[in-house]
Amino acid sequence: MLYLFWQIFDSSGATNSESPTPDFSYLANHCAHISPIPSHSFIERQDALARTLHSLNASAYIAEPGASAGYFANLSGSHWHLSERPLLLVVQPVADNHGAVRANISILTPAFEETRARLLPVPSEAGVTYTAWPEDHNPYSKALSLLPSLADVTIYVDGDVRTFVADGLQKAALKAAVSNAPIEIKRLRERKSSEEIDILRCANEATVLAIRAARDHMKIGMREPEAGQLIRSALLAAGLKDVFALTLFGENAALPHGSGTDRVLVEHDFVLIDCGGTLHGYHSDVTRTFALPDSTIPLRYQALWRVVHAAQQRALATAQNGTVTAFVDRAARKLIQQSGYGEFFTHRLGHGIGLETHESPYLVGGSDDIILTGHTFSDEPGIYIEGKIGVRLEDCFYIDDDGVAKYLTAGVGSPASSPWSP
């Protein structure tokens, strides 16, 4: 929504700067060496899912095109847009002649779309079975006909499957239990592999570099949409896709997800940039609140920045393998409360990140989720005093094999070290 707003805003031409867009092409080199997830990794993921289904005594896992289908079968929402006609990924566990459990992959497709469905880049070691349903047939009965039996079996659906699809599956299999995939399956995607971490790391590093590059061309007197266009240009030049840039000056930043205005930057304002994009389908999400070289930020606002910075560091030090996610939120929140600004930290500390910008688990009070190796999170405390100022700092981190939290942006010297060093 934020990206769409700015695209519409910029398309009018009324807010475009008269200056030409700077050359950010050098940023493209940073992630040029990073490759997408290879086919053999998708097959390994499918077999891990099959083994998990087998251990849970489940007959199948069903997902629509989206993040989970993208993780297991390279079938993202960009490959196939959702409509009222379901296209489904069906994964069944099958034991081979040696007793090893492998994945059987099927795609349910509308009959008139079968040719297009067969063009989908779905990796599979044993090949993909395509099952087509005519318009005058029940698609859910057709999907379930792939299973050897529907009596007293368990079928898991991805948590993002639309309600009418889950209901349709249950009505077509009255003797089966159709339910959301449990945590054992969710964790397969939540916990990132080393190749996923490499992609996430580079995407987030490139985002920081884009912020710094754009900042070099910002000036007192420019307007929020101009700064936003600089950020987007830099992100695109860095090779990221699906870019977004929330750009807020001064008191506008007191609304954490404010839509912005045509506000002019003055010398006592902070600039808040919350931005990111995707690299090979994996998301970046970085926020910086900073000053320009010739800004004169009031000392009381600089003090707020330091409180938020300290809270961010406290959270990172708290997060480790085995920690309850709520404890990490509590650690950052307690520091801000002790500084006298607890009422102004109004949102959760962070979210998981990967094939979705926001995905489970979340760093939020009340959660009993456990942090494990391979988990990735945003760490984004903030202080928002409406009508005056908003400060947020955000870097994403992962839990390494030793159970220690490390910033994905560490390779480019992040997190920010001062309002003048983002």
XYZ file of N, CA and C in Angstrom, residues 65-240:
528
model
N -0.644 -21.081 -4.400
C 0.537 -20.292 -4.753
C 0.748 -19.153 -3.745
N 1.944 -19.025 -3.255
C 2.255 -18.044 -2.230
C 3.594 -18.368 -1.610
N 3.834 -17.843 -0.420
C 5.151 -17.991 0.197
C 5.495 -19.448 0.497
N 4.555 -20.207 1.056
C 4.861 -21.596 1.406
C 5.016 -22.477 0.166
N 4.099 -22.327 -0.791
C 4.256 -23.074 -2.044
C 5.519 -22.623 -2.766
N 5.872 -21.350 -2.623
C 7.117 -20.858 -3.198
C 8.321 -21.501 -2.544
N 8.232 -21.711 -1.232
C 9.340 -22.332 -0.507
C 9.522 -23.793 -0.916
N 8.433 -24.526 -0.993
C 8.535 -25.962 -1.268
C 8.619 -26.301 -2.756
N 8.034 -25.460 -3.603
C 7.919 -25.856 -5.010
C 8.168 -24.723 -5.992
N 8.746 -23.616 -5.540
C 9.015 -22.485 -6.431
C 7.729 -21.987 -7.083
N 6.621 -22.073 -6.347
C 5.306 -21.697 -6.862
C 4.792 -20.499 -6.063
N 5.316 -19.330 -6.358
C 4.964 -18.129 -5.610
C 3.733 -17.466 -6.192
N 3.247 -16.456 -5.493
C 2.111 -15.704 -5.983
C 2.399 -14.947 -7.258
N 3.668 -14.660 -7.522
C 4.014 -13.982 -8.770
C 4.002 -14.952 -9.948
N 4.171 -16.253 -9.669
C 4.097 -17.250 -10.733
C 2.651 -17.531 -11.138
N 1.745 -17.442 -10.163
C 0.339 -17.743 -10.442
C -0.518 -16.908 -9.500
N -1.236 -15.960 -10.038
C -2.056 -15.085 -9.214
C -3.345 -15.790 -8.809
N -3.729 -15.615 -7.548
C -4.913 -16.266 -7.019
C -6.191 -15.714 -7.643
N -7.152 -16.606 -7.852
C -8.477 -16.211 -8.321
C -9.488 -17.118 -7.642
N -10.753 -17.030 -8.071
C -11.775 -17.910 -7.498
C -11.607 -19.351 -7.967
N -10.793 -19.572 -9.004
C -10.524 -20.923 -9.495
C -9.235 -21.431 -8.839
N -9.322 -22.408 -7.950
C -8.123 -22.828 -7.219
C -7.114 -23.582 -8.079
N -5.853 -23.234 -7.895
C -4.718 -24.035 -8.345
C -3.994 -24.429 -7.064
N -3.779 -25.720 -6.865
C -3.264 -26.207 -5.586
C -2.017 -27.061 -5.761
N -1.090 -26.883 -4.825
C 0.061 -27.778 -4.674
C -0.324 -28.850 -3.670
N -0.159 -30.110 -4.059
C -0.468 -31.241 -3.173
C 0.805 -32.062 -2.994
N 1.231 -32.198 -1.743
C 2.447 -32.964 -1.427
C 2.045 -34.154 -0.569
N 2.431 -35.357 -1.015
C 2.146 -36.576 -0.261
C 3.448 -37.289 0.090
N 3.524 -37.884 1.269
C 4.701 -38.689 1.623
C 4.566 -40.098 1.054
N 5.597 -40.558 0.381
C 5.585 -41.891 -0.219
C 6.901 -42.582 0.126
N 6.817 -43.825 0.583
C 8.028 -44.583 0.904
C 8.524 -45.310 -0.338
N 9.825 -45.207 -0.597
C 10.378 -45.914 -1.756
C 10.702 -47.360 -1.392
N 11.345 -48.081 -2.316
C 11.627 -49.502 -2.101
C 12.587 -49.764 -0.954
N 13.314 -48.738 -0.559
C 14.273 -48.882 0.537
C 13.728 -48.334 1.852
N 12.470 -47.925 1.852
C 11.863 -47.412 3.069
C 12.061 -45.935 3.305
N 12.777 -45.276 2.401
C 12.984 -43.841 2.549
C 11.716 -43.102 2.123
N 11.347 -42.099 2.898
C 10.134 -41.322 2.601
C 10.496 -40.154 1.691
N 9.836 -40.090 0.554
C 10.077 -39.033 -0.418
C 8.770 -38.302 -0.710
N 8.892 -37.168 -1.375
C 7.725 -36.359 -1.688
C 7.146 -36.715 -3.047
N 5.847 -36.868 -3.088
C 5.107 -36.985 -4.338
C 4.429 -35.643 -4.583
N 4.712 -35.030 -5.725
C 4.254 -33.667 -6.003
C 3.178 -33.671 -7.079
N 2.059 -33.027 -6.765
C 0.968 -32.890 -7.727
C 0.496 -31.441 -7.781
N -0.035 -31.064 -8.919
C -0.625 -29.743 -9.102
C -2.053 -29.924 -9.593
N -3.022 -29.381 -8.860
C -4.399 -29.316 -9.335
C -4.562 -28.011 -10.097
N -5.067 -28.086 -11.316
C -5.189 -26.892 -12.151
C -6.549 -26.844 -12.825
N -7.095 -25.639 -13.046
C -8.274 -25.553 -13.909
C -7.944 -26.171 -15.266
N -8.894 -26.911 -15.837
C -8.613 -27.631 -17.085
C -8.202 -26.690 -18.207
N -8.859 -25.541 -18.307
C -8.530 -24.650 -19.416
C -7.185 -23.949 -19.215
N -6.594 -24.085 -18.021
C -5.292 -23.494 -17.727
C -4.183 -24.546 -17.663
N -4.493 -25.800 -18.007
C -3.526 -26.875 -17.807
C -2.228 -26.644 -18.562
N -2.304 -26.182 -19.780
C -1.082 -25.957 -20.560
C -0.199 -24.922 -19.874
N -0.824 -23.852 -19.384
C -0.049 -22.821 -18.684
C 0.504 -23.366 -17.378
N -0.265 -24.170 -16.669
C 0.199 -24.739 -15.406
C 1.423 -25.623 -15.608
N 1.455 -26.336 -16.725
C 2.589 -27.223 -16.994
C 3.878 -26.452 -17.295
N 3.748 -25.158 -17.526
C 4.927 -24.315 -17.747
C 5.515 -23.783 -16.448
N 4.836 -24.012 -15.334
C 5.334 -23.535 -14.051
C 6.669 -24.210 -13.716
N 7.624 -23.439 -13.161
C 8.953 -23.999 -12.877
C 8.996 -24.756 -11.550
N 8.247 -25.841 -11.462
C 8.148 -26.613 -10.221
C 9.177 -27.744 -10.249
N 10.204 -27.689 -9.411
C 11.198 -28.774 -9.386
C 10.608 -30.028 -8.729
N 10.988 -31.176 -9.207
C 10.578 -32.435 -8.592
C 11.480 -33.541 -9.110
N 11.946 -34.365 -8.202
C 12.859 -35.440 -8.606
C 12.134 -36.516 -9.412
N 10.903 -36.810 -9.021
C 10.164 -37.883 -9.690
C 9.164 -37.362 -10.706
N 9.155 -36.057 -10.934
C 8.200 -35.482 -11.862
C 6.944 -35.003 -11.148
N 6.205 -34.138 -11.808
C 4.999 -33.546 -11.243
C 3.782 -34.140 -11.928
N 2.790 -34.537 -11.143
C 1.510 -34.995 -11.678
C 0.567 -33.804 -11.781
N 0.008 -33.578 -12.956
C -0.938 -32.481 -13.165
C -2.349 -33.068 -13.280
N -3.225 -32.583 -12.426
C -4.610 -33.045 -12.423
C -5.511 -31.854 -12.743
N -6.285 -31.962 -13.790
C -7.117 -30.842 -14.257
C -8.574 -31.036 -13.860
N -9.212 -29.955 -13.468
C -10.648 -30.014 -13.153
C -11.441 -29.136 -14.119
N -12.444 -29.726 -14.786
C -13.306 -28.943 -15.668
C -14.158 -27.969 -14.855
N -14.648 -26.947 -15.529
C -15.409 -25.900 -14.848
C -16.667 -26.422 -14.158
N -17.254 -27.499 -14.679
C -18.504 -27.999 -14.109
C -18.278 -29.137 -13.121
N -17.033 -29.295 -12.645
C -16.708 -30.313 -11.657
C -16.249 -29.655 -10.360
N -16.278 -30.438 -9.298
C -15.819 -29.963 -7.989
C -14.293 -30.056 -7.927
N -13.586 -28.923 -7.830
C -12.116 -28.985 -7.842
C -11.549 -29.694 -6.626
N -12.243 -29.626 -5.514
C -11.706 -30.194 -4.278
C -11.810 -31.717 -4.287
N -12.899 -32.220 -4.823
C -13.000 -33.667 -4.988
C -11.918 -34.169 -5.943
N -11.655 -33.380 -6.987
C -10.611 -33.762 -7.945
C -9.242 -33.778 -7.278
N -8.964 -32.781 -6.448
C -7.672 -32.732 -5.751
C -7.520 -33.921 -4.815
N -8.571 -34.239 -4.087
C -8.488 -35.316 -3.102
C -8.492 -36.697 -3.737
N -8.882 -36.772 -5.024
C -8.823 -38.061 -5.714
C -7.386 -38.529 -5.894
N -6.445 -37.634 -5.689
C -5.023 -37.990 -5.764
C -4.598 -38.861 -4.586
N -5.343 -38.787 -3.473
C -4.981 -39.538 -2.276
C -5.531 -40.963 -2.363
N -4.793 -41.935 -1.872
C -5.260 -43.326 -1.961
C -6.500 -43.601 -1.121
N -6.699 -42.827 -0.036
C -7.852 -43.039 0.829
C -8.209 -41.731 1.519
N -9.493 -41.566 1.818
C -9.943 -40.377 2.552
C -10.567 -40.749 3.889
N -10.497 -42.007 4.245
C -11.114 -42.468 5.494
C -10.154 -42.300 6.664
N -10.563 -41.500 7.618
C -9.801 -41.310 8.865
C -8.357 -40.885 8.613
N -8.170 -39.972 7.655
C -6.830 -39.468 7.377
C -6.747 -38.000 7.782
N -5.526 -37.520 7.915
C -5.282 -36.117 8.241
C -4.684 -35.423 7.030
N -5.266 -34.298 6.678
C -4.781 -33.486 5.561
C -4.469 -32.102 6.123
N -3.243 -31.666 5.937
C -2.858 -30.337 6.421
C -2.905 -29.336 5.273
N -3.454 -28.170 5.559
C -3.435 -27.080 4.589
C -2.545 -25.976 5.131
N -1.888 -25.289 4.231
C -1.051 -24.159 4.615
C -1.903 -23.105 5.324
N -1.303 -22.419 6.288
C -2.038 -21.430 7.066
C -2.578 -20.277 6.261
N -2.032 -20.032 5.063
C -2.503 -18.933 4.227
C -3.515 -19.379 3.172
N -3.888 -20.644 3.178
C -4.929 -21.095 2.260
C -6.229 -20.364 2.580
N -6.914 -19.880 1.553
C -8.138 -19.127 1.766
C -9.245 -20.007 2.352
N -10.105 -19.375 3.147
C -11.125 -20.125 3.884
C -12.004 -20.956 2.965
N -12.407 -20.402 1.825
C -13.316 -21.162 0.958
C -12.634 -22.394 0.374
N -11.314 -22.335 0.229
C -10.582 -23.505 -0.265
C -10.522 -24.578 0.826
N -10.166 -24.175 2.050
C -10.121 -25.141 3.155
C -11.489 -25.758 3.394
N -12.526 -24.924 3.343
C -13.886 -25.448 3.532
C -14.260 -26.421 2.421
N -13.880 -26.081 1.196
C -14.184 -26.965 0.077
C -13.512 -28.312 0.209
N -12.290 -28.320 0.685
C -11.579 -29.575 0.890
C -12.242 -30.403 1.981
N -12.643 -29.745 3.070
C -13.273 -30.497 4.165
C -14.614 -31.092 3.737
N -15.406 -30.344 2.978
C -16.705 -30.844 2.523
C -16.548 -32.003 1.544
N -15.436 -32.000 0.821
C -15.188 -33.079 -0.139
C -14.592 -34.318 0.526
N -14.223 -34.196 1.780
C -13.612 -35.325 2.500
C -14.170 -35.357 3.916
N -15.443 -35.714 4.041
C -16.128 -35.640 5.328
C -15.543 -36.590 6.371
N -14.898 -37.636 5.917
C -14.325 -38.601 6.866
C -12.865 -38.281 7.197
N -12.335 -37.229 6.592
C -10.943 -36.825 6.850
C -10.914 -35.603 7.757
N -9.788 -35.381 8.385
C -9.579 -34.179 9.193
C -8.724 -33.210 8.392
N -9.298 -32.071 8.037
C -8.570 -31.035 7.303
C -8.274 -29.903 8.279
N -7.005 -29.630 8.505
C -6.645 -28.608 9.499
C -5.389 -27.868 9.072
N -5.159 -26.719 9.724
C -3.973 -25.927 9.419
C -2.704 -26.694 9.767
N -1.690 -26.498 8.969
C -0.409 -27.158 9.210
C 0.134 -26.776 10.587
N 0.635 -27.743 11.341
C 1.132 -27.480 12.694
C 2.532 -26.859 12.676
N 3.019 -26.568 13.855
C 4.303 -25.871 14.000
C 5.448 -26.680 13.389
N 5.365 -28.008 13.436
C 6.447 -28.829 12.870
C 6.638 -28.537 11.383
N 5.537 -28.258 10.688
C 5.622 -27.918 9.267
C 5.976 -26.450 9.088
N 5.396 -25.573 9.874
C 5.689 -24.139 9.764
C 7.172 -23.862 9.956
N 7.803 -24.608 10.856
C 9.217 -24.354 11.150
C 10.137 -24.715 9.995
N 9.684 -25.562 9.102
C 10.526 -25.890 7.953
C 10.849 -24.630 7.159
N 9.886 -23.731 7.037
C 10.112 -22.471 6.318
C 10.643 -21.382 7.230
N 10.234 -21.402 8.489
C 10.682 -20.363 9.419
C 12.199 -20.380 9.594
N 12.784 -21.561 9.683
C 14.210 -21.687 9.977
C 14.986 -21.717 8.655
N 15.796 -20.705 8.461
C 16.437 -20.488 7.167
C 17.727 -21.293 7.034
N 17.974 -21.743 5.812
C 19.228 -22.435 5.488
C 20.328 -21.400 5.262
N 21.552 -21.878 5.123
C 22.678 -20.965 4.893
C 22.524 -20.226 3.565
N 21.971 -20.898 2.541
C 21.807 -20.212 1.257
C 20.710 -19.147 1.340
N 19.694 -19.391 2.155
C 18.675 -18.367 2.369
C 19.256 -17.179 3.135
N 20.060 -17.475 4.144
C 20.703 -16.396 4.912
C 21.585 -15.551 4.007
N 22.295 -16.184 3.089
C 23.159 -15.432 2.167
C 22.345 -14.447 1.329
N 21.181 -14.888 0.851
C 20.341 -14.003 0.043
C 19.785 -12.878 0.903
N 19.261 -13.227 2.087
C 18.715 -12.213 2.987
C 19.774 -11.207 3.404
N 20.976 -11.709 3.672
C 22.056 -10.817 4.084
C 22.357 -9.796 2.988
N 22.488 -10.273 1.764
C 22.849 -9.351 0.689
C 21.722 -8.366 0.405
N 20.480 -8.836 0.445
C 19.346 -7.936 0.210
C 19.303 -6.827 1.248
N 19.539 -7.174 2.499
C 19.491 -6.170 3.564
C 20.711 -5.257 3.532
N 21.876 -5.807 3.189
C 23.055 -4.954 3.012
C 22.833 -3.949 1.885
N 22.297 -4.428 0.768
C 22.051 -3.548 -0.375
C 21.075 -2.438 -0.008
N 20.123 -2.756 0.856
C 19.156 -1.749 1.285
C 19.821 -0.661 2.109
N 20.715 -1.054 3.000
C 21.465 -0.052 3.770
C 22.323 0.812 2.851
N 22.987 0.183 1.905
C 23.826 0.940 0.964
C 22.981 1.904 0.136
N 21.771 1.491 -0.216
C 20.873 2.367 -0.978
C 20.456 3.568 -0.147
N 20.161 3.344 1.140
C 19.799 4.459 2.016
C 20.947 5.457 2.090
N 22.145 4.951 2.290
C 23.306 5.859 2.395
C 23.553 6.605 1.093
N 23.404 5.891 -0.024
C 23.629 6.539 -1.321
C 22.597 7.628 -1.566
N 21.338 7.341 -1.242
C 20.282 8.342 -1.431
C 20.479 9.532 -0.494
N 20.892 9.252 0.741
C 21.108 10.336 1.703
C 22.130 11.344 1.192
N 23.125 10.869 0.476
C 24.162 11.771 -0.057
C 23.587 12.810 -1.015
N 22.389 12.547 -1.526
C 21.780 13.469 -2.486
C 20.575 14.208 -1.896
N 20.337 14.010 -0.609
C 19.253 14.730 0.048
C 19.744 16.088 0.530
N 18.820 17.014 0.677
C 19.197 18.375 1.086
C 18.045 19.033 1.824
N 18.417 19.963 2.677
C 17.419 20.782 3.352
C 16.604 21.519 2.286
N 15.274 21.514 2.449
C 14.401 22.175 1.486
C 13.734 21.222 0.508
N 14.170 19.960 0.470
C 13.517 19.007 -0.428
C 12.223 18.502 0.223
N 11.393 17.839 -0.570
C 10.115 17.353 -0.091
C 10.140 15.833 0.087
N 9.226 15.361 0.914
C 9.190 13.922 1.201
C 9.122 13.065 -0.059
N 8.262 13.364 -1.033
C 8.221 12.516 -2.233
C 9.537 12.510 -3.005
N 10.266 13.615 -2.989
C 11.570 13.651 -3.672
C 12.546 12.687 -3.004
N 12.558 12.699 -1.672
C 13.449 11.789 -0.945
C 13.041 10.338 -1.189
N 11.722 10.085 -1.218
C 11.248 8.738 -1.488
C 11.670 8.243 -2.855
N 11.633 9.135 -3.848
C 12.038 8.739 -5.192
C 13.533 8.422 -5.251
N 14.334 9.158 -4.502
C 15.764 8.857 -4.432
C 15.994 7.450 -3.877
N 15.284 7.127 -2.793
C 15.442 5.818 -2.172
C 15.029 4.709 -3.134
N 13.889 4.872 -3.766
C 13.426 3.831 -4.683
C 14.382 3.644 -5.856
N 14.900 4.756 -6.367
C 15.856 4.656 -7.479
C 17.106 3.891 -7.061
N 17.571 4.154 -5.849
C 18.774 3.474 -5.360
C 18.499 1.985 -5.127
N 17.339 1.664 -4.564
C 16.998 0.258 -4.330
C 16.914 -0.519 -5.641
N 16.274 0.078 -6.639
C 16.164 -0.578 -7.938
C 17.530 -0.739 -8.598
N 18.360 0.282 -8.476
C 19.709 0.202 -9.049
C 20.527 -0.899 -8.387
N 20.237 -1.172 -7.110
C 20.958 -2.225 -6.382
C 20.508 -3.620 -6.791
N 19.495 -3.692 -7.660
C 19.039 -4.983 -8.153
C 17.869 -5.564 -7.393
N 17.281 -4.798 -6.475
C 16.133 -5.297 -5.727
C 14.852 -5.095 -6.530
